[in-house]
Amino acid sequence: EQLNQHVINATLSVSNDRIMAVLFWFLILGPVGALLYRCSSQISLLTNEETLLPLQESAQRLHHILEWIPARLTTFSYALAGSMNDAIANWRDYSSEWSQCFCNHNCGILVCSGLGALQIPADSQANDLESVQAALSLTNRALIIWVSFIALLTLAGFA
């Protein structure tokens, strides 16, 4: 029953990790920034072998630091692409109510604000396929906002 909810949560958080943050660091530091971000992401997911544990912990810290700004920008783009009032209200309420549900603070902010933008209560069990499709549509609209912003920067001569 909770499979669709997990898919929605993963869609809202992984889109930042795989697309938006990579785009952000590519704009800031070029290919080196995108590579640095993806390498930190992949190394932090390594298995817990004793020899790789210090490298994994360092990569996780670096990944959380590098993810901080893009996560907030993605959250804002979710608000622009969906229900702004509900997304900001969920983002504001996240720290008081939902922070213990997510091990990664950035992931929790993305999921709670994305659910708000979709107007799905964070504590509900969205078990229909339409909610999953709505989450995919929200991430696509957020990506269009990012690409449009990059296009405007390019036309203005900043990128």
PDB file of C-alpha atoms in Angstrom:
ATOM      1  CA  GLU A   1       0.000   0.000   0.000  1.00  0.00           C
ATOM      2  CA  GLN A   2       2.851   2.373   0.702  1.00  0.00           C
ATOM      3  CA  LEU A   3       4.657   1.653  -2.559  1.00  0.00           C
ATOM      4  CA  ASN A   4       3.165   4.649  -4.376  1.00  0.00           C
ATOM      5  CA  GLN A   5       4.051   6.939  -1.454  1.00  0.00           C
ATOM      6  CA  HIS A   6       7.652   5.737  -1.576  1.00  0.00           C
ATOM      7  CA  VAL A   7       7.730   6.288  -5.345  1.00  0.00           C
ATOM      8  CA  ILE A   8       6.387   9.832  -4.907  1.00  0.00           C
ATOM      9  CA  ASN A   9       8.957  10.593  -2.194  1.00  0.00           C
ATOM     10  CA  ALA A  10      11.779   9.166  -4.291  1.00  0.00           C
ATOM     11  CA  THR A  11      10.646  11.106  -7.366  1.00  0.00           C
ATOM     12  CA  LEU A  12      10.628  14.384  -5.476  1.00  0.00           C
ATOM     13  CA  SER A  13      14.036  13.866  -3.850  1.00  0.00           C
ATOM     14  CA  VAL A  14      15.970  11.975  -6.527  1.00  0.00           C
ATOM     15  CA  SER A  15      15.132  14.504  -9.243  1.00  0.00           C
ATOM     16  CA  ASN A  16      17.198  17.007  -7.289  1.00  0.00           C
ATOM     17  CA  ASP A  17      20.082  14.589  -6.816  1.00  0.00           C
ATOM     18  CA  ARG A  18      20.219  13.359 -10.398  1.00  0.00           C
ATOM     19  CA  ILE A  19      19.214  16.428 -12.420  1.00  0.00           C
ATOM     20  CA  MET A  20      18.800  19.763 -10.652  1.00  0.00           C
ATOM     21  CA  ALA A  21      21.903  19.711  -8.439  1.00  0.00           C
ATOM     22  CA  VAL A  22      24.063  18.476 -11.308  1.00  0.00           C
ATOM     23  CA  LEU A  23      22.735  21.309 -13.471  1.00  0.00           C
ATOM     24  CA  PHE A  24      23.347  23.828 -10.692  1.00  0.00           C
ATOM     25  CA  TRP A  25      26.965  22.787 -10.137  1.00  0.00           C
ATOM     26  CA  PHE A  26      27.546  22.646 -13.895  1.00  0.00           C
ATOM     27  CA  LEU A  27      26.428  26.284 -14.109  1.00  0.00           C
ATOM     28  CA  ILE A  28      28.602  27.323 -11.170  1.00  0.00           C
ATOM     29  CA  LEU A  29      31.815  25.354 -11.750  1.00  0.00           C
ATOM     30  CA  GLY A  30      31.380  23.848 -15.193  1.00  0.00           C
ATOM     31  CA  PRO A  31      31.948  20.142 -15.886  1.00  0.00           C
ATOM     32  CA  VAL A  32      34.232  19.851 -12.864  1.00  0.00           C
ATOM     33  CA  GLY A  33      31.404  20.933 -10.557  1.00  0.00           C
ATOM     34  CA  ALA A  34      28.946  18.448 -12.050  1.00  0.00           C
ATOM     35  CA  LEU A  35      31.542  15.673 -11.812  1.00  0.00           C
ATOM     36  CA  LEU A  36      32.420  16.597  -8.218  1.00  0.00           C
ATOM     37  CA  TYR A  37      28.769  16.506  -7.205  1.00  0.00           C
ATOM     38  CA  ARG A  38      28.012  13.163  -8.871  1.00  0.00           C
ATOM     39  CA  CYS A  39      31.210  11.572  -7.530  1.00  0.00           C
ATOM     40  CA  SER A  40      30.377  12.670  -3.990  1.00  0.00           C
ATOM     41  CA  SER A  41      26.876  11.276  -4.459  1.00  0.00           C
ATOM     42  CA  GLN A  42      28.072   7.911  -5.730  1.00  0.00           C
ATOM     43  CA  ILE A  43      30.898   7.473  -3.223  1.00  0.00           C
ATOM     44  CA  SER A  44      28.534   8.243  -0.336  1.00  0.00           C
ATOM     45  CA  LEU A  45      26.421   5.252  -1.429  1.00  0.00           C
ATOM     46  CA  LEU A  46      29.275   2.741  -1.197  1.00  0.00           C
ATOM     47  CA  THR A  47      28.876  -0.297   0.953  1.00  0.00           C
ATOM     48  CA  ASN A  48      30.142  -0.148   4.511  1.00  0.00           C
ATOM     49  CA  GLU A  49      33.490  -1.827   4.086  1.00  0.00           C
ATOM     50  CA  GLU A  50      35.962  -1.056   6.851  1.00  0.00           C
ATOM     51  CA  THR A  51      38.641   0.236   4.451  1.00  0.00           C
ATOM     52  CA  LEU A  52      36.264   2.644   2.669  1.00  0.00           C
ATOM     53  CA  LEU A  53      34.380   3.936   5.719  1.00  0.00           C
ATOM     54  CA  PRO A  54      36.383   7.206   6.195  1.00  0.00           C
ATOM     55  CA  LEU A  55      36.094   7.971   2.471  1.00  0.00           C
ATOM     56  CA  GLN A  56      32.367   7.288   2.552  1.00  0.00           C
ATOM     57  CA  GLU A  57      31.794   9.533   5.573  1.00  0.00           C
ATOM     58  CA  SER A  58      33.756  12.370   3.985  1.00  0.00           C
ATOM     59  CA  ALA A  59      31.857  11.954   0.719  1.00  0.00           C
ATOM     60  CA  GLN A  60      28.537  12.035   2.586  1.00  0.00           C
ATOM     61  CA  ARG A  61      29.469  15.289   4.326  1.00  0.00           C
ATOM     62  CA  LEU A  62      30.627  16.829   1.033  1.00  0.00           C
ATOM     63  CA  HIS A  63      27.480  15.627  -0.701  1.00  0.00           C
ATOM     64  CA  HIS A  64      25.197  17.173   1.950  1.00  0.00           C
ATOM     65  CA  ILE A  65      27.083  20.469   1.710  1.00  0.00           C
ATOM     66  CA  LEU A  66      26.947  20.512  -2.096  1.00  0.00           C
ATOM     67  CA  GLU A  67      23.264  19.551  -2.054  1.00  0.00           C
ATOM     68  CA  TRP A  68      22.151  22.312   0.315  1.00  0.00           C
ATOM     69  CA  ILE A  69      21.719  25.190  -2.173  1.00  0.00           C
ATOM     70  CA  PRO A  70      20.275  23.132  -5.065  1.00  0.00           C
ATOM     71  CA  ALA A  71      17.767  21.493  -2.694  1.00  0.00           C
ATOM     72  CA  ARG A  72      16.418  24.891  -1.661  1.00  0.00           C
ATOM     73  CA  LEU A  73      16.280  26.082  -5.275  1.00  0.00           C
ATOM     74  CA  THR A  74      14.478  22.899  -6.303  1.00  0.00           C
ATOM     75  CA  THR A  75      12.066  23.376  -3.421  1.00  0.00           C
ATOM     76  CA  PHE A  76      11.371  26.901  -4.640  1.00  0.00           C
ATOM     77  CA  SER A  77      10.857  25.630  -8.196  1.00  0.00           C
ATOM     78  CA  TYR A  78       8.390  23.024  -6.855  1.00  0.00           C
ATOM     79  CA  ALA A  79       6.521  25.902  -5.240  1.00  0.00           C
ATOM     80  CA  LEU A  80       6.487  27.832  -8.523  1.00  0.00           C
ATOM     81  CA  ALA A  81       5.362  24.768 -10.488  1.00  0.00           C
ATOM     82  CA  GLY A  82       2.639  23.739  -8.042  1.00  0.00           C
ATOM     83  CA  SER A  83       0.740  25.244  -5.152  1.00  0.00           C
ATOM     84  CA  MET A  84       3.020  27.944  -3.746  1.00  0.00           C
ATOM     85  CA  ASN A  85       1.113  28.458  -0.486  1.00  0.00           C
ATOM     86  CA  ASP A  86       0.958  24.772   0.394  1.00  0.00           C
ATOM     87  CA  ALA A  87       4.591  24.130  -0.596  1.00  0.00           C
ATOM     88  CA  ILE A  88       5.896  26.974   1.559  1.00  0.00           C
ATOM     89  CA  ALA A  89       3.611  25.994   4.456  1.00  0.00           C
ATOM     90  CA  ASN A  90       4.896  22.398   4.342  1.00  0.00           C
ATOM     91  CA  TRP A  91       8.484  23.650   4.098  1.00  0.00           C
ATOM     92  CA  ARG A  92       7.937  25.851   7.143  1.00  0.00           C
ATOM     93  CA  ASP A  93       6.238  23.056   9.092  1.00  0.00           C
ATOM     94  CA  TYR A  94       8.868  20.493   8.102  1.00  0.00           C
ATOM     95  CA  SER A  95      11.393  21.293  10.797  1.00  0.00           C
ATOM     96  CA  SER A  96       8.868  21.096  13.607  1.00  0.00           C
ATOM     97  CA  GLU A  97       6.898  18.019  12.563  1.00  0.00           C
ATOM     98  CA  TRP A  98       8.613  15.894   9.938  1.00  0.00           C
ATOM     99  CA  SER A  99      12.349  16.201  10.516  1.00  0.00           C
ATOM    100  CA  GLN A 100      12.513  12.903  12.420  1.00  0.00           C
ATOM    101  CA  CYS A 101      10.963  11.013   9.459  1.00  0.00           C
ATOM    102  CA  PHE A 102      13.838  11.703   7.075  1.00  0.00           C
ATOM    103  CA  CYS A 103      17.486  10.885   7.710  1.00  0.00           C
ATOM    104  CA  ASN A 104      18.614  13.521   5.211  1.00  0.00           C
ATOM    105  CA  HIS A 105      17.422  17.060   5.945  1.00  0.00           C
ATOM    106  CA  ASN A 106      17.639  18.106   2.279  1.00  0.00           C
ATOM    107  CA  CYS A 107      15.592  15.098   1.190  1.00  0.00           C
ATOM    108  CA  GLY A 108      12.909  15.858   3.763  1.00  0.00           C
ATOM    109  CA  ILE A 109      12.570  19.458   2.649  1.00  0.00           C
ATOM    110  CA  LEU A 110      12.233  18.363  -0.977  1.00  0.00           C
ATOM    111  CA  VAL A 111       9.601  15.746  -0.189  1.00  0.00           C
ATOM    112  CA  CYS A 112       7.510  17.895   2.164  1.00  0.00           C
ATOM    113  CA  SER A 113       7.486  20.928  -0.102  1.00  0.00           C
ATOM    114  CA  GLY A 114       6.832  18.749  -3.156  1.00  0.00           C
ATOM    115  CA  LEU A 115       3.866  17.130  -1.426  1.00  0.00           C
ATOM    116  CA  GLY A 116       2.645  20.615  -0.546  1.00  0.00           C
ATOM    117  CA  ALA A 117       3.017  21.747  -4.148  1.00  0.00           C
ATOM    118  CA  LEU A 118       0.967  18.712  -5.165  1.00  0.00           C
ATOM    119  CA  GLN A 119      -1.521  19.510  -2.380  1.00  0.00           C
ATOM    120  CA  ILE A 120      -1.068  16.065  -0.839  1.00  0.00           C
ATOM    121  CA  PRO A 121      -0.924  16.133   2.978  1.00  0.00           C
ATOM    122  CA  ALA A 122       2.485  14.933   4.177  1.00  0.00           C
ATOM    123  CA  ASP A 123       0.955  12.415   6.571  1.00  0.00           C
ATOM    124  CA  SER A 124      -1.496  10.913   4.062  1.00  0.00           C
ATOM    125  CA  GLN A 125      -1.019   7.700   2.167  1.00  0.00           C
ATOM    126  CA  ALA A 126      -1.287   8.701  -1.482  1.00  0.00           C
ATOM    127  CA  ASN A 127      -1.937   5.280  -2.956  1.00  0.00           C
ATOM    128  CA  ASP A 128      -3.158   6.089  -6.411  1.00  0.00           C
ATOM    129  CA  LEU A 129      -1.249   6.125  -9.648  1.00  0.00           C
ATOM    130  CA  GLU A 130      -2.464   9.643 -10.428  1.00  0.00           C
ATOM    131  CA  SER A 131      -0.422  11.000  -7.492  1.00  0.00           C
ATOM    132  CA  VAL A 132       2.715   9.345  -8.877  1.00  0.00           C
ATOM    133  CA  GLN A 133       2.040  10.857 -12.291  1.00  0.00           C
ATOM    134  CA  ALA A 134       1.408  14.239 -10.663  1.00  0.00           C
ATOM    135  CA  ALA A 135       4.790  14.023  -8.905  1.00  0.00           C
ATOM    136  CA  LEU A 136       6.511  13.247 -12.220  1.00  0.00           C
ATOM    137  CA  SER A 137       4.698  16.173 -13.833  1.00  0.00           C
ATOM    138  CA  LEU A 138       5.767  18.465 -10.998  1.00  0.00           C
ATOM    139  CA  THR A 139       9.418  17.518 -11.410  1.00  0.00           C
ATOM    140  CA  ASN A 140       9.148  18.023 -15.190  1.00  0.00           C
ATOM    141  CA  ARG A 141       7.623  21.479 -14.691  1.00  0.00           C
ATOM    142  CA  ALA A 142      10.371  22.342 -12.202  1.00  0.00           C
ATOM    143  CA  LEU A 143      12.978  21.274 -14.752  1.00  0.00           C
ATOM    144  CA  ILE A 144      11.318  23.477 -17.381  1.00  0.00           C
ATOM    145  CA  ILE A 145      11.543  26.395 -14.936  1.00  0.00           C
ATOM    146  CA  TRP A 146      15.276  25.712 -14.463  1.00  0.00           C
ATOM    147  CA  VAL A 147      15.938  25.415 -18.197  1.00  0.00           C
ATOM    148  CA  SER A 148      13.961  28.603 -18.889  1.00  0.00           C
ATOM    149  CA  PHE A 149      15.968  30.448 -16.242  1.00  0.00           C
ATOM    150  CA  ILE A 150      19.224  29.182 -17.761  1.00  0.00           C
ATOM    151  CA  ALA A 151      18.029  30.275 -21.202  1.00  0.00           C
ATOM    152  CA  LEU A 152      17.268  33.767 -19.885  1.00  0.00           C
ATOM    153  CA  LEU A 153      20.727  33.951 -18.284  1.00  0.00           C
ATOM    154  CA  THR A 154      22.289  32.879 -21.556  1.00  0.00           C
ATOM    155  CA  LEU A 155      20.342  35.477 -23.546  1.00  0.00           C
ATOM    156  CA  ALA A 156      21.355  38.147 -21.041  1.00  0.00           C
ATOM    157  CA  GLY A 157      25.005  37.101 -21.377  1.00  0.00           C
ATOM    158  CA  PHE A 158      25.527  35.860 -17.805  1.00  0.00           C
ATOM    159  CA  ALA A 159      25.964  32.149 -18.536  1.00  0.00           C
TER     160      ALA A 159
END
